[in-house]
Coordinates of N, CA and C and ligand atoms in Angstrom, one line a residue:
M1 N 0.9 -1.2 0.0 CA 0.0 0.0 0.0 C 0.9 1.3 0.0
N2 N 0.5 2.2 -0.8 CA 1.3 3.4 -0.9 C 0.8 4.5 0.1
K3 N 1.4 4.5 1.3 CA 1.0 5.4 2.3 C 1.5 6.8 2.1
K4 N 0.6 7.8 2.3 CA 1.1 9.2 2.2 C 2.1 9.5 3.4
P5 N 3.3 9.9 3.1 CA 4.2 10.2 4.2 C 3.7 11.3 5.1
I6 N 4.1 11.3 6.4 CA 3.7 12.3 7.4 C 4.9 13.0 7.8
V7 N 4.9 14.3 7.8 CA 6.0 15.1 8.4 C 5.4 15.9 9.5
A8 N 5.8 15.6 10.7 CA 5.2 16.2 11.9 C 6.3 17.0 12.7
G9 N 5.9 18.3 13.0 CA 6.8 19.1 13.7 C 6.4 19.3 15.2
N10 N 7.2 18.8 16.1 CA 6.9 18.9 17.5 C 7.7 20.1 18.0
W11 N 7.0 21.2 18.3 CA 7.7 22.4 18.7 C 8.1 22.4 20.2
K12 N 7.6 21.4 20.9 CA 7.9 21.3 22.4 C 7.5 22.6 23.0
M13 N 8.3 23.1 24.0 CA 7.9 24.4 24.7 C 8.6 25.6 24.0
N14 N 8.2 25.8 22.7 CA 8.8 26.9 21.9 C 7.6 27.5 21.2
K15 N 7.8 28.8 20.8 CA 6.9 29.6 20.0 C 5.7 30.1 20.8
T16 N 5.5 31.4 20.7 CA 4.2 32.0 21.3 C 3.1 31.7 20.3
P17 N 1.8 32.0 20.7 CA 0.7 31.8 19.7 C 1.0 32.6 18.4
L18 N 1.4 33.8 18.6 CA 1.6 34.7 17.4 C 2.7 34.2 16.5
E19 N 3.8 33.8 17.1 CA 4.9 33.2 16.4 C 4.5 32.0 15.6
G20 N 3.7 31.2 16.3 CA 3.2 29.9 15.7 C 2.3 30.2 14.5
R21 N 1.4 31.1 14.6 CA 0.5 31.4 13.5 C 1.3 31.9 12.3
E22 N 2.2 32.8 12.6 CA 3.0 33.3 11.5 C 3.9 32.2 10.8
F23 N 4.4 31.4 11.6 CA 5.2 30.2 11.1 C 4.4 29.3 10.2
I24 N 3.2 29.0 10.7 CA 2.3 28.1 9.9 C 2.0 28.7 8.6
K25 N 1.7 30.0 8.6 CA 1.3 30.7 7.4 C 2.4 30.6 6.3
V26 N 3.6 30.9 6.8 CA 4.8 30.9 5.9 C 5.0 29.4 5.3
V27 N 5.0 28.5 6.2 CA 5.2 27.1 5.8 C 4.2 26.7 4.8
K28 N 2.9 27.0 5.0 CA 1.9 26.7 4.0 C 2.1 27.3 2.7
E29 N 2.5 28.6 2.7 CA 2.8 29.3 1.4 C 3.9 28.6 0.7
S30 N 4.9 28.2 1.4 CA 6.1 27.7 0.8 C 6.1 26.2 0.4
T31 N 4.9 25.5 0.8 CA 4.8 24.1 0.4 C 3.5 23.9 -0.3
S32 N 3.0 24.9 -1.0 CA 1.7 24.8 -1.5 C 1.5 23.8 -2.7
D33 N 2.7 23.3 -3.2 CA 2.6 22.3 -4.2 C 2.4 20.8 -3.7
I34 N 2.5 20.6 -2.4 CA 2.5 19.2 -2.0 C 1.1 18.6 -2.2
Q35 N 1.1 17.3 -2.6 CA -0.1 16.6 -2.9 C 0.0 15.2 -2.1
N36 N 1.2 14.8 -1.8 CA 1.3 13.4 -1.4 C 1.7 13.3 0.1
T37 N 2.0 14.5 0.7 CA 2.6 14.5 2.1 C 1.6 15.1 3.0
K38 N 1.5 14.6 4.2 CA 0.7 15.2 5.3 C 1.6 15.9 6.2
V39 N 1.2 17.1 6.6 CA 2.1 17.9 7.5 C 1.3 18.2 8.8
V40 N 1.9 17.9 9.9 CA 1.2 18.1 11.2 C 2.0 19.0 12.1
F41 N 1.4 20.1 12.6 CA 2.1 21.1 13.4 C 1.6 20.8 14.9
F42 N 2.6 20.7 15.8 CA 2.3 20.5 17.2 C 2.8 21.7 18.0
P43 N 2.0 22.7 18.1 CA 2.3 23.9 19.0 C 2.1 23.5 20.4
A44 N 2.5 24.4 21.3 CA 2.1 24.2 22.7 C 0.6 24.5 22.8
F45 N -0.1 24.1 24.0 CA -1.5 24.3 24.1 C -2.0 25.7 23.7
T46 N -1.2 26.7 24.1 CA -1.7 28.1 23.9 C -1.7 28.5 22.4
G47 N -1.0 27.7 21.6 CA -0.9 28.0 20.2 C -1.9 27.2 19.4
L48 N -2.9 26.5 20.0 CA -3.8 25.7 19.3 C -5.1 26.5 18.9
N49 N -5.3 27.5 19.5 CA -6.5 28.3 19.2 C -6.3 29.2 18.0
D50 N -7.4 29.5 17.3 CA -7.3 30.4 16.1 C -6.3 29.9 15.1
V51 N -6.2 28.6 14.9 CA -5.4 28.1 13.8 C -6.3 27.2 13.0
V52 N -6.6 27.7 11.8 CA -7.6 26.9 10.9 C -6.7 26.2 9.8
L53 N -6.8 24.9 9.8 CA -6.0 24.1 8.8 C -6.8 23.2 8.0
N54 N -6.5 23.1 6.8 CA -7.2 22.1 5.9 C -6.1 21.1 5.3
S55 N -6.6 19.9 4.9 CA -5.7 18.9 4.3 C -4.9 19.6 3.2
P56 N -3.6 19.3 3.1 CA -2.8 18.3 3.8 C -2.2 18.8 5.1
Y57 N -2.7 19.9 5.7 CA -2.1 20.4 6.9 C -3.0 20.1 8.1
Y58 N -2.4 19.7 9.2 CA -3.2 19.2 10.4 C -2.6 19.8 11.7
L59 N -3.5 19.9 12.7 CA -3.1 20.4 13.9 C -3.0 19.3 15.0
G60 N -2.0 19.3 15.8 CA -1.8 18.3 16.8 C -1.5 18.9 18.1
A61 N -1.8 18.1 19.2 CA -1.5 18.5 20.6 C -0.3 17.6 21.1
Q62 N 0.5 18.2 21.9 CA 1.7 17.5 22.5 C 1.3 16.6 23.7
N63 N 0.1 16.9 24.2 CA -0.3 16.2 25.4 C -1.8 16.4 25.7
F64 N -2.3 15.6 26.6 CA -3.7 15.7 27.0 C -4.0 14.8 28.2
H65 N -5.1 14.9 28.8 CA -5.5 14.0 29.9 C -6.5 13.0 29.3
W66 N -6.5 11.8 29.9 CA -7.4 10.7 29.3 C -8.8 10.9 29.8
E67 N -9.0 11.6 30.9 CA -10.4 11.8 31.4 C -11.1 13.0 30.6
N68 N -12.4 12.9 30.5 CA -13.1 13.9 29.8 C -13.2 15.3 30.4
S69 N -13.3 15.3 31.8 CA -13.3 16.5 32.5 C -13.1 16.2 34.0
G70 N -13.0 17.2 34.9 CA -12.8 16.9 36.3 C -11.8 17.7 37.0
A71 N -11.5 17.4 38.2 CA -10.6 18.1 39.1 C -9.2 17.7 38.8
Y72 N -8.6 18.1 37.7 CA -7.2 17.8 37.3 C -6.5 19.1 37.0
T73 N -6.2 19.8 38.0 CA -5.6 21.2 37.8 C -4.4 21.1 36.8
G74 N -4.5 22.0 35.8 CA -3.4 22.1 34.9 C -3.5 21.2 33.7
E75 N -4.5 20.4 33.6 CA -4.6 19.4 32.5 C -5.6 19.9 31.4
V76 N -5.6 19.3 30.3 CA -6.4 19.7 29.1 C -7.1 18.4 28.6
S77 N -8.4 18.5 28.3 CA -9.1 17.3 27.9 C -9.1 17.2 26.3
I78 N -9.5 16.1 25.8 CA -9.6 15.9 24.4 C -10.7 16.8 23.8
E79 N -11.8 16.9 24.5 CA -12.9 17.8 24.0 C -12.4 19.2 23.8
M80 N -11.6 19.7 24.7 CA -11.0 21.1 24.6 C -10.1 21.2 23.3
L81 N -9.4 20.1 23.1 CA -8.5 20.1 21.9 C -9.3 20.0 20.6
T82 N -10.3 19.1 20.6 CA -11.0 18.9 19.3 C -11.7 20.2 18.9
E83 N -12.2 20.9 19.9 CA -12.9 22.2 19.6 C -11.9 23.2 18.9
C84 N -10.6 23.0 19.2 CA -9.6 23.9 18.5 C -9.2 23.3 17.1
G85 N -9.8 22.2 16.8 CA -9.4 21.6 15.4 C -8.3 20.6 15.5
V86 N -7.9 20.2 16.7 CA -6.8 19.2 16.8 C -7.3 17.8 16.3
S87 N -6.5 17.2 15.5 CA -6.8 15.8 15.0 C -5.7 14.8 15.3
Y88 N -4.5 15.2 15.8 CA -3.4 14.3 16.1 C -3.0 14.6 17.6
V89 N -2.5 13.6 18.2 CA -1.9 13.8 19.6 C -0.6 13.0 19.7
I90 N 0.4 13.6 20.4 CA 1.6 12.8 20.7 C 1.4 12.1 22.0
V91 N 1.7 10.8 22.1 CA 1.6 10.0 23.3 C 2.9 9.3 23.5
G92 N 3.4 9.4 24.8 CA 4.5 8.6 25.1 C 5.9 9.1 24.7
H93 N 5.9 10.4 24.4 CA 7.2 11.0 24.0 C 8.2 10.8 25.1
S94 N 9.5 10.6 24.8 CA 10.5 10.2 25.8 C 10.6 11.4 26.8
E95 N 10.4 12.6 26.4 CA 10.6 13.7 27.4 C 9.5 13.6 28.4
R96 N 8.3 13.2 28.0 CA 7.2 13.0 29.0 C 7.4 11.8 29.9
R97 N 8.0 10.8 29.3 CA 8.3 9.6 30.1 C 9.4 10.0 31.1
Q98 N 10.4 10.7 30.7 CA 11.6 11.0 31.5 C 11.3 12.1 32.5
F99 N 10.9 13.3 32.0 CA 10.8 14.4 32.9 C 9.5 14.5 33.7
F100 N 8.4 13.9 33.2 CA 7.1 13.9 33.9 C 6.7 12.5 34.4
K101 N 7.6 11.6 34.3 CA 7.4 10.2 34.8 C 6.1 9.6 34.3
E102 N 5.8 9.8 33.0 CA 4.7 9.1 32.5 C 5.0 7.6 32.3
S103 N 4.0 6.8 32.8 CA 4.3 5.3 32.8 C 3.6 4.7 31.6
N104 N 3.9 3.5 31.4 CA 3.3 2.7 30.3 C 1.8 2.6 30.5
T105 N 1.4 2.5 31.8 CA -0.1 2.4 32.2 C -0.8 3.7 31.8
E106 N -0.2 4.9 32.1 CA -0.8 6.2 31.7 C -0.8 6.3 30.2
I107 N 0.2 5.9 29.5 CA 0.3 6.0 28.1 C -0.8 5.1 27.5
N108 N -1.0 4.0 28.0 CA -2.1 3.1 27.5 C -3.4 3.8 27.7
K109 N -3.7 4.4 28.8 CA -5.0 5.1 29.0 C -5.1 6.2 28.0
K110 N -4.0 6.9 27.7 CA -4.1 8.0 26.7 C -4.4 7.5 25.3
L111 N -3.7 6.4 25.0 CA -4.0 5.8 23.6 C -5.4 5.4 23.5
K112 N -6.0 4.8 24.6 CA -7.3 4.3 24.5 C -8.3 5.5 24.4
A113 N -8.0 6.6 25.1 CA -8.9 7.8 25.1 C -8.8 8.4 23.7
A114 N -7.6 8.4 23.1 CA -7.4 9.0 21.8 C -8.3 8.2 20.8
L115 N -8.2 6.9 20.9 CA -9.0 6.0 20.0 C -10.5 6.3 20.0
V116 N -11.0 6.3 21.3 CA -12.4 6.5 21.5 C -12.9 7.8 20.9
N117 N -12.0 8.8 20.9 CA -12.4 10.1 20.5 C -11.9 10.4 19.0
N118 N -11.5 9.4 18.3 CA -11.1 9.6 16.9 C -10.0 10.5 16.7
L119 N -9.1 10.6 17.7 CA -7.8 11.4 17.4 C -6.8 10.4 17.0
K120 N -5.9 10.9 16.1 CA -4.8 10.0 15.6 C -3.6 10.1 16.6
P121 N -3.3 9.1 17.3 CA -2.1 9.2 18.2 C -0.8 9.0 17.4
I122 N 0.2 9.7 17.8 CA 1.6 9.4 17.4 C 2.2 8.8 18.7
F123 N 2.3 7.5 18.7 CA 2.8 6.8 19.9 C 4.3 6.6 19.8
C124 N 5.0 7.3 20.7 CA 6.5 7.3 20.6 C 7.1 6.2 21.4
I125 N 8.0 5.5 20.8 CA 8.8 4.4 21.5 C 10.2 4.6 21.1
G126 N 11.1 4.1 22.0 CA 12.6 4.2 21.6 C 13.4 3.8 22.8
E127 N 14.6 3.2 22.5 CA 15.5 2.7 23.5 C 16.5 3.7 24.0
T128 N 17.0 3.5 25.2 CA 18.1 4.4 25.6 C 19.5 3.8 25.0
I129 N 20.5 4.6 25.2 CA 21.8 4.2 24.7 C 22.3 2.9 25.4
D130 N 21.9 2.8 26.7 CA 22.3 1.6 27.5 C 21.7 0.3 26.9
D131 N 20.3 0.5 26.6 CA 19.6 -0.7 26.0 C 20.3 -1.1 24.7
R132 N 20.7 -0.1 23.9 CA 21.3 -0.4 22.6 C 22.6 -1.1 22.8
R133 N 23.4 -0.6 23.7 CA 24.8 -1.2 24.0 C 24.7 -2.6 24.5
E134 N 23.6 -2.8 25.4 CA 23.4 -4.2 25.9 C 22.8 -5.1 25.0
G135 N 22.4 -4.6 23.8 CA 21.8 -5.5 22.8 C 20.3 -5.8 23.1
S136 N 19.7 -4.9 24.0 CA 18.3 -5.2 24.3 C 17.3 -4.3 23.7
T137 N 17.7 -3.6 22.6 CA 16.8 -2.7 21.9 C 15.5 -3.4 21.5
E138 N 15.5 -4.5 21.0 CA 14.3 -5.2 20.5 C 13.3 -5.5 21.6
S139 N 13.9 -6.1 22.7 CA 13.0 -6.4 23.8 C 12.4 -5.2 24.5
F140 N 13.2 -4.1 24.5 CA 12.7 -2.8 25.1 C 11.6 -2.3 24.2
L141 N 11.8 -2.3 22.9 CA 10.7 -1.8 22.0 C 9.4 -2.7 22.1
Q142 N 9.7 -4.0 22.2 CA 8.5 -4.9 22.2 C 7.7 -4.6 23.5
N143 N 8.4 -4.4 24.6 CA 7.8 -4.2 25.9 C 7.0 -2.9 25.8
Q144 N 7.5 -1.8 25.3 CA 6.8 -0.5 25.1 C 5.6 -0.7 24.3
L145 N 5.7 -1.5 23.2 CA 4.5 -1.7 22.3 C 3.5 -2.5 23.0
E146 N 3.9 -3.6 23.7 CA 2.9 -4.4 24.3 C 2.1 -3.7 25.4
K147 N 2.9 -3.0 26.3 CA 2.3 -2.3 27.4 C 1.4 -1.1 26.9
G148 N 1.9 -0.4 26.0 CA 1.2 0.8 25.5 C -0.1 0.4 24.8
L149 N -0.1 -0.7 24.1 CA -1.2 -1.1 23.3 C -2.1 -2.1 23.9
E150 N -1.9 -2.4 25.2 CA -2.6 -3.5 25.8 C -4.1 -3.2 25.8
G151 N -4.9 -4.2 25.4 CA -6.4 -4.0 25.4 C -6.9 -3.2 24.2
I152 N -6.1 -2.9 23.3 CA -6.5 -2.2 22.1 C -6.7 -3.2 21.0
N153 N -7.8 -3.1 20.3 CA -8.2 -4.1 19.3 C -7.6 -3.8 17.9
S154 N -7.5 -2.6 17.5 CA -7.0 -2.2 16.2 C -6.1 -1.0 16.2
I155 N -5.1 -1.1 15.4 CA -4.2 0.1 15.4 C -4.3 0.8 14.0
D156 N -5.4 0.5 13.3 CA -5.7 1.3 12.1 C -5.8 2.8 12.4
S157 N -5.1 3.6 11.6 CA -5.0 5.0 11.8 C -4.0 5.5 12.9
F158 N -3.3 4.5 13.5 CA -2.3 4.8 14.5 C -1.0 5.3 13.7
I159 N -0.2 6.0 14.5 CA 1.1 6.3 14.0 C 2.1 6.0 15.1
I160 N 3.1 5.1 14.8 CA 4.1 4.8 15.8 C 5.3 5.6 15.4
A161 N 6.0 6.3 16.4 CA 7.2 7.0 16.0 C 8.3 6.3 16.8
Y162 N 9.3 5.8 15.9 CA 10.5 5.2 16.5 C 11.5 6.3 16.8
E163 N 11.7 6.6 18.0 CA 12.6 7.6 18.4 C 13.7 7.2 19.4
P164 N 14.8 6.7 18.9 CA 15.9 6.3 19.9 C 16.2 7.5 20.8
I165 N 16.2 7.3 22.1 CA 16.3 8.4 23.0 C 17.7 9.1 22.8
W166 N 18.7 8.3 22.5 CA 20.0 8.9 22.4 C 20.2 9.7 21.1
A167 N 19.1 9.7 20.2 CA 19.2 10.5 19.0 C 18.3 11.8 19.1
I168 N 17.6 11.9 20.2 CA 16.6 13.1 20.3 C 17.4 14.3 20.7
G169 N 17.4 15.3 19.9 CA 18.0 16.6 20.3 C 19.5 16.6 20.4
T170 N 20.1 15.5 20.0 CA 21.6 15.3 20.2 C 22.4 15.6 19.0
G171 N 21.7 15.7 17.8 CA 22.5 15.9 16.6 C 23.0 14.5 16.1
E172 N 22.8 13.5 16.9 CA 23.3 12.2 16.5 C 22.1 11.3 15.9
T173 N 22.1 11.1 14.6 CA 21.0 10.4 14.1 C 21.3 8.9 14.1
A174 N 20.3 8.0 14.3 CA 20.6 6.6 14.1 C 21.0 6.4 12.6
D175 N 21.8 5.4 12.4 CA 22.2 5.2 11.0 C 21.2 4.3 10.3
K176 N 21.3 4.3 9.0 CA 20.3 3.7 8.1 C 19.9 2.3 8.5
R177 N 21.0 1.5 8.8 CA 20.8 0.1 9.2 C 20.0 0.0 10.5
Q178 N 20.4 0.8 11.5 CA 19.7 0.8 12.8 C 18.2 1.2 12.6
I179 N 17.9 2.2 11.7 CA 16.6 2.6 11.5 C 15.8 1.5 10.8
F180 N 16.4 1.0 9.7 CA 15.7 -0.1 9.0 C 15.4 -1.3 9.9
D181 N 16.4 -1.7 10.7 CA 16.2 -2.9 11.6 C 15.1 -2.6 12.6
A182 N 15.1 -1.4 13.2 CA 14.1 -1.1 14.2 C 12.7 -1.0 13.6
H183 N 12.6 -0.4 12.5 CA 11.2 -0.3 11.8 C 10.7 -1.7 11.4
N184 N 11.7 -2.5 10.9 CA 11.3 -3.8 10.5 C 10.8 -4.6 11.7
F185 N 11.5 -4.5 12.8 CA 11.2 -5.2 14.0 C 9.8 -4.7 14.6
I186 N 9.6 -3.4 14.5 CA 8.3 -2.8 15.0 C 7.2 -3.4 14.1
Q187 N 7.4 -3.3 12.8 CA 6.4 -3.8 11.9 C 6.0 -5.3 12.2
S188 N 7.0 -6.1 12.3 CA 6.7 -7.5 12.5 C 6.1 -7.8 13.9
T189 N 6.4 -7.0 14.9 CA 5.8 -7.1 16.2 C 4.3 -6.7 16.1
L190 N 4.1 -5.6 15.4 CA 2.7 -5.1 15.2 C 1.8 -6.1 14.4
K191 N 2.5 -6.8 13.4 CA 1.7 -7.8 12.6 C 1.3 -8.9 13.5
K192 N 2.2 -9.3 14.4 CA 1.8 -10.4 15.3 C 0.7 -10.0 16.3
L193 N 0.8 -8.7 16.8 CA -0.2 -8.3 17.8 C -1.5 -7.9 17.2
F194 N -1.4 -7.4 15.9 CA -2.7 -6.9 15.3 C -2.7 -7.4 13.8
P195 N -2.9 -8.7 13.7 CA -2.9 -9.2 12.3 C -3.9 -8.6 11.3
K196 N -5.0 -8.0 11.9 CA -6.0 -7.4 11.0 C -5.7 -6.0 10.7
S197 N -4.8 -5.3 11.3 CA -4.6 -3.9 11.1 C -3.4 -3.7 10.0
H198 N -3.7 -2.9 9.0 CA -2.7 -2.6 8.0 C -2.4 -1.2 7.8
N199 N -3.4 -0.4 8.3 CA -3.4 1.1 7.9 C -2.8 1.9 9.0
Y200 N -1.5 1.7 9.3 CA -0.8 2.5 10.2 C 0.6 3.0 9.7
H201 N 1.1 4.0 10.3 CA 2.4 4.6 9.8 C 3.5 4.3 10.9
I202 N 4.7 4.2 10.4 CA 5.8 4.1 11.4 C 6.8 5.3 11.0
L203 N 6.9 6.3 11.9 CA 7.7 7.4 11.6 C 9.1 7.2 12.3
Y204 N 10.1 7.9 11.8 CA 11.4 8.0 12.5 C 11.5 9.4 13.1
G205 N 12.1 9.4 14.3 CA 12.4 10.7 14.9 C 13.7 10.7 15.7
G206 N 14.4 11.8 15.7 CA 15.7 11.8 16.3 C 16.7 12.5 15.5
S207 N 16.9 13.8 15.7 CA 17.8 14.6 14.9 C 17.7 14.5 13.4
V208 N 16.4 14.5 13.0 CA 16.2 14.6 11.5 C 16.4 16.1 11.1
N209 N 17.1 16.3 10.0 CA 17.4 17.7 9.6 C 17.5 17.8 8.1
T210 N 17.8 18.9 7.6 CA 17.8 19.1 6.1 C 18.8 18.3 5.4
E211 N 19.9 17.9 6.2 CA 21.0 17.2 5.6 C 20.6 15.7 5.4
N212 N 19.9 15.1 6.4 CA 19.7 13.7 6.4 C 18.3 13.2 5.9
A213 N 17.4 14.2 5.9 CA 16.0 13.8 5.6 C 15.8 13.1 4.3
K214 N 16.5 13.6 3.3 CA 16.4 13.0 1.9 C 16.7 11.5 1.9
E215 N 17.8 11.2 2.6 CA 18.3 9.8 2.6 C 17.4 8.9 3.5
L216 N 17.0 9.5 4.7 CA 16.2 8.7 5.7 C 14.8 8.3 5.1
I217 N 14.2 9.2 4.3 CA 12.9 8.9 3.8 C 12.9 7.8 2.8
K218 N 14.1 7.5 2.3 CA 14.2 6.4 1.3 C 14.3 5.0 2.0
I219 N 14.5 5.0 3.3 CA 14.6 3.7 3.9 C 13.3 3.0 3.9
D220 N 13.3 1.7 3.5 CA 12.1 0.9 3.5 C 11.5 0.8 4.9
G221 N 10.3 1.2 5.0 CA 9.6 1.1 6.3 C 9.5 2.4 7.0
V222 N 10.1 3.4 6.5 CA 10.0 4.8 7.1 C 8.9 5.5 6.4
D223 N 7.8 5.8 7.2 CA 6.6 6.5 6.6 C 6.6 8.0 6.9
G224 N 7.7 8.5 7.3 CA 7.7 10.0 7.6 C 8.5 10.2 8.8
F225 N 8.4 11.5 9.3 CA 9.3 11.9 10.4 C 8.5 12.6 11.5
L226 N 9.0 12.5 12.8 CA 8.6 13.3 13.9 C 9.8 14.2 14.2
I227 N 9.7 15.5 14.0 CA 10.9 16.4 14.0 C 10.8 17.4 15.1
G228 N 11.8 17.5 15.9 CA 11.8 18.5 17.0 C 12.6 19.8 16.5
G229 N 13.9 19.8 16.8 CA 14.7 21.0 16.5 C 14.5 21.6 15.1
A230 N 14.6 20.7 14.1 CA 14.5 21.3 12.7 C 13.1 21.7 12.3
S231 N 12.1 21.5 13.2 CA 10.8 21.9 12.8 C 10.5 23.3 13.4
L232 N 11.5 23.9 14.1 CA 11.4 25.2 14.6 C 11.8 26.3 13.6
S233 N 12.6 25.9 12.6 CA 13.0 26.9 11.6 C 12.2 26.7 10.3
K234 N 11.6 27.9 9.9 CA 10.8 27.8 8.7 C 11.5 27.2 7.5
K235 N 12.8 27.7 7.3 CA 13.6 27.2 6.2 C 13.8 25.7 6.2
S236 N 14.2 25.2 7.4 CA 14.5 23.8 7.5 C 13.2 22.9 7.3
F237 N 12.1 23.3 8.0 CA 10.9 22.5 8.0 C 10.4 22.5 6.6
V238 N 10.4 23.6 5.9 CA 9.9 23.7 4.5 C 10.7 22.8 3.6
K239 N 12.0 22.9 3.8 CA 12.9 22.0 2.9 C 12.6 20.5 3.1
I240 N 12.5 20.2 4.4 CA 12.2 18.7 4.7 C 10.9 18.3 4.0
I241 N 9.9 19.1 4.2 CA 8.6 18.7 3.6 C 8.7 18.6 2.1
N242 N 9.3 19.6 1.5 CA 9.4 19.5 0.0 C 10.3 18.4 -0.5
D243 N 11.3 18.1 0.3 CA 12.2 16.9 -0.1 C 11.4 15.6 0.0
V244 N 10.7 15.5 1.1 CA 9.9 14.2 1.3 C 8.9 14.1 0.2
E245 N 8.2 15.2 -0.1 CA 7.2 15.2 -1.2 C 7.8 14.7 -2.5
K246 N 9.0 15.3 -2.8 CA 9.6 15.1 -4.1 C 10.0 13.6 -4.2
I247 N 10.7 13.1 -3.2 CA 11.2 11.7 -3.2 C 10.1 10.7 -3.2
R248 N 9.0 11.0 -2.4 CA 7.9 10.0 -2.4 C 7.1 10.0 -3.6
R249 N 7.0 11.2 -4.3 CA 6.3 11.3 -5.5 C 6.9 10.4 -6.6
K250 N 8.3 10.4 -6.6 CA 9.0 9.7 -7.6 C 8.9 8.2 -7.3
A251 N 8.8 7.8 -6.0 CA 8.9 6.4 -5.6 C 7.7 5.6 -6.2
Ligands
LIG301 P1 14.8 16.3 17.5 O1 13.5 15.8 18.4 O2 14.4 16.3 16.1 O3 15.2 17.6 18.0 O4 15.8 15.2 17.8 C1 12.7 14.8 18.0 C2 11.5 14.6 18.9 O5 11.7 14.9 20.1 O6 10.5 14.1 18.5

């Protein structure tokens, strides 16, 4: 199946609402030829209001609470997000796991809540450098997949992002073989867990930039990117989107 690649920009805790709206306007103008690539912007919560996007551009939220409403000071519900036009959410990003101690159980609740509410989750998994050195990358990924997806019947419309922790924000990208092997392993694990689901994407994330994106998008099994640092610059983000579009159109 020829999947439309996804280029997602996770701005993390960067850009004010005004800066975000201006950024999105310029990116849209500079990528107006794209037909085959989906682009998702992930501003902070404050940047989600007053942004109207149409296909192939989509709005995503970096986080949310799995409950619909209630006494959860500081949290944001899915209903609040969908009213802003959000259709994608990031779940299980390594920074949330590491700095905010999000557990596999919480991640599983979020994935289930996203599914019930028809939001497309970008479910992030990835090993630490120690796991890789010890040769336990595959068992680590398998455990994250099994725990995160427990009790879920179908992953159609899901997006998995393979993000080795040691490659996030470090400038050190995984090499082509490592990415190919990890995506291949994720795919075969998902086939076993969800034999009836076929309609999902597997993205790569971790120091994707204008230099390496062209090569990385050619790797078999890479259906797009989740990008942090390089998604903050208009020039870089536009170049990556246009390169992905060009290469995938030829393929
Ligand atoms: P990076 O971040 O592109 O800056 O490495 C990726 C991510 O956090 O998703």
